[in-house]
């Protein structure tokens, strides 16, 4: 616990303001929008004075998870609120009943599911235990897939900030990510999330290989960009002439996918 500085408070407000703006599009009513504000105020007070290992206020983590939930997964009000509240029961004296009383049964159920997943992952080491935890998480899909989606957002933010963790925590987070969360993201169709987690795993575990492959990818893209644009130009012009509303997407293989293919083939 420590007093927050003016810079800390400004950072919290800046981060939440970004979430507030994107949340407006996902809230179906003024009541839902006010529910997001209420969830932030409650979580902000519950985590007051608490910092992450990186030194930033802890509340930044739930805000970032909520941003992933709304911007990268596209979930709505209840999921945004649950993301903001997801560590309150685990890390403070508040209970699931408190959440139910203040935010309703469904949000409390999501928070409870997230708390149980975290407890399952913290049960103990070993392959058998990991398999059991994986099964428990999959069973949660039958209750409400949003629990797993929010947990994926939580894990994505944790791996994005993994550099601030001690080595033993990094090992646990990265192992769980590759064994449990990458396959889940793949099965749920969250391919950009899956790729980002894989690339962070490679960058952390095999930094030299990651840097070499990333450099070669960047070189190839820069060299072939003009050729690709030249190839696509007449196609785009023809489609426009014929009145099609279209978007042309380019896909570049990720460092992890290339590294994996090199290792297996």
PDB file of N, CA, C and O in Angstrom, residues 10 22 39 66 84 104 140 172 185 265:
ATOM      1  N   UNK A  10      -3.674  11.070 -12.282  1.00  0.00           N
ATOM      2  CA  UNK A  10      -3.888  11.531 -13.654  1.00  0.00           C
ATOM      3  C   UNK A  10      -3.856  10.356 -14.631  1.00  0.00           C
ATOM      4  O   UNK A  10      -4.655  10.296 -15.581  1.00  0.00           O
ATOM      5  N   UNK A  22     -14.916   4.299 -25.322  1.00  0.00           N
ATOM      6  CA  UNK A  22     -15.212   3.113 -26.150  1.00  0.00           C
ATOM      7  C   UNK A  22     -16.396   2.328 -25.575  1.00  0.00           C
ATOM      8  O   UNK A  22     -17.107   1.646 -26.319  1.00  0.00           O
ATOM      9  N   UNK A  39     -18.946   0.562 -11.663  1.00  0.00           N
ATOM     10  CA  UNK A  39     -17.969  -0.542 -11.509  1.00  0.00           C
ATOM     11  C   UNK A  39     -16.559   0.009 -11.396  1.00  0.00           C
ATOM     12  O   UNK A  39     -15.754  -0.468 -10.575  1.00  0.00           O
ATOM     13  N   UNK A  66     -10.520  -4.460 -19.310  1.00  0.00           N
ATOM     14  CA  UNK A  66     -11.827  -4.023 -19.807  1.00  0.00           C
ATOM     15  C   UNK A  66     -11.713  -3.441 -21.215  1.00  0.00           C
ATOM     16  O   UNK A  66     -12.595  -3.642 -22.056  1.00  0.00           O
ATOM     17  N   UNK A  84     -13.669  -4.925 -14.954  1.00  0.00           N
ATOM     18  CA  UNK A  84     -13.211  -3.925 -13.990  1.00  0.00           C
ATOM     19  C   UNK A  84     -13.179  -4.495 -12.576  1.00  0.00           C
ATOM     20  O   UNK A  84     -12.335  -4.127 -11.759  1.00  0.00           O
ATOM     21  N   UNK A 104     -25.768  -6.807  -9.312  1.00  0.00           N
ATOM     22  CA  UNK A 104     -26.691  -7.774  -9.877  1.00  0.00           C
ATOM     23  C   UNK A 104     -26.090  -9.166  -9.998  1.00  0.00           C
ATOM     24  O   UNK A 104     -24.872  -9.350  -9.939  1.00  0.00           O
ATOM     25  N   UNK A 140     -16.312 -24.300 -17.844  1.00  0.00           N
ATOM     26  CA  UNK A 140     -16.883 -22.982 -17.607  1.00  0.00           C
ATOM     27  C   UNK A 140     -17.564 -22.455 -18.864  1.00  0.00           C
ATOM     28  O   UNK A 140     -18.497 -21.649 -18.792  1.00  0.00           O
ATOM     29  N   UNK A 172       5.738 -19.501 -15.114  1.00  0.00           N
ATOM     30  CA  UNK A 172       4.387 -20.020 -14.869  1.00  0.00           C
ATOM     31  C   UNK A 172       3.386 -19.405 -15.848  1.00  0.00           C
ATOM     32  O   UNK A 172       2.584 -20.124 -16.464  1.00  0.00           O
ATOM     33  N   UNK A 185      -7.921 -19.481 -27.253  1.00  0.00           N
ATOM     34  CA  UNK A 185      -8.091 -18.356 -28.179  1.00  0.00           C
ATOM     35  C   UNK A 185      -8.289 -18.865 -29.603  1.00  0.00           C
ATOM     36  O   UNK A 185      -9.123 -18.338 -30.359  1.00  0.00           O
ATOM     37  N   UNK A 265       9.516 -28.619 -39.252  1.00  0.00           N
ATOM     38  CA  UNK A 265       9.625 -29.111 -40.630  1.00  0.00           C
ATOM     39  C   UNK A 265      11.061 -29.130 -41.143  1.00  0.00           C
ATOM     40  O   UNK A 265      11.325 -29.569 -42.217  1.00  0.00           O
TER      41      UNK A 265
END
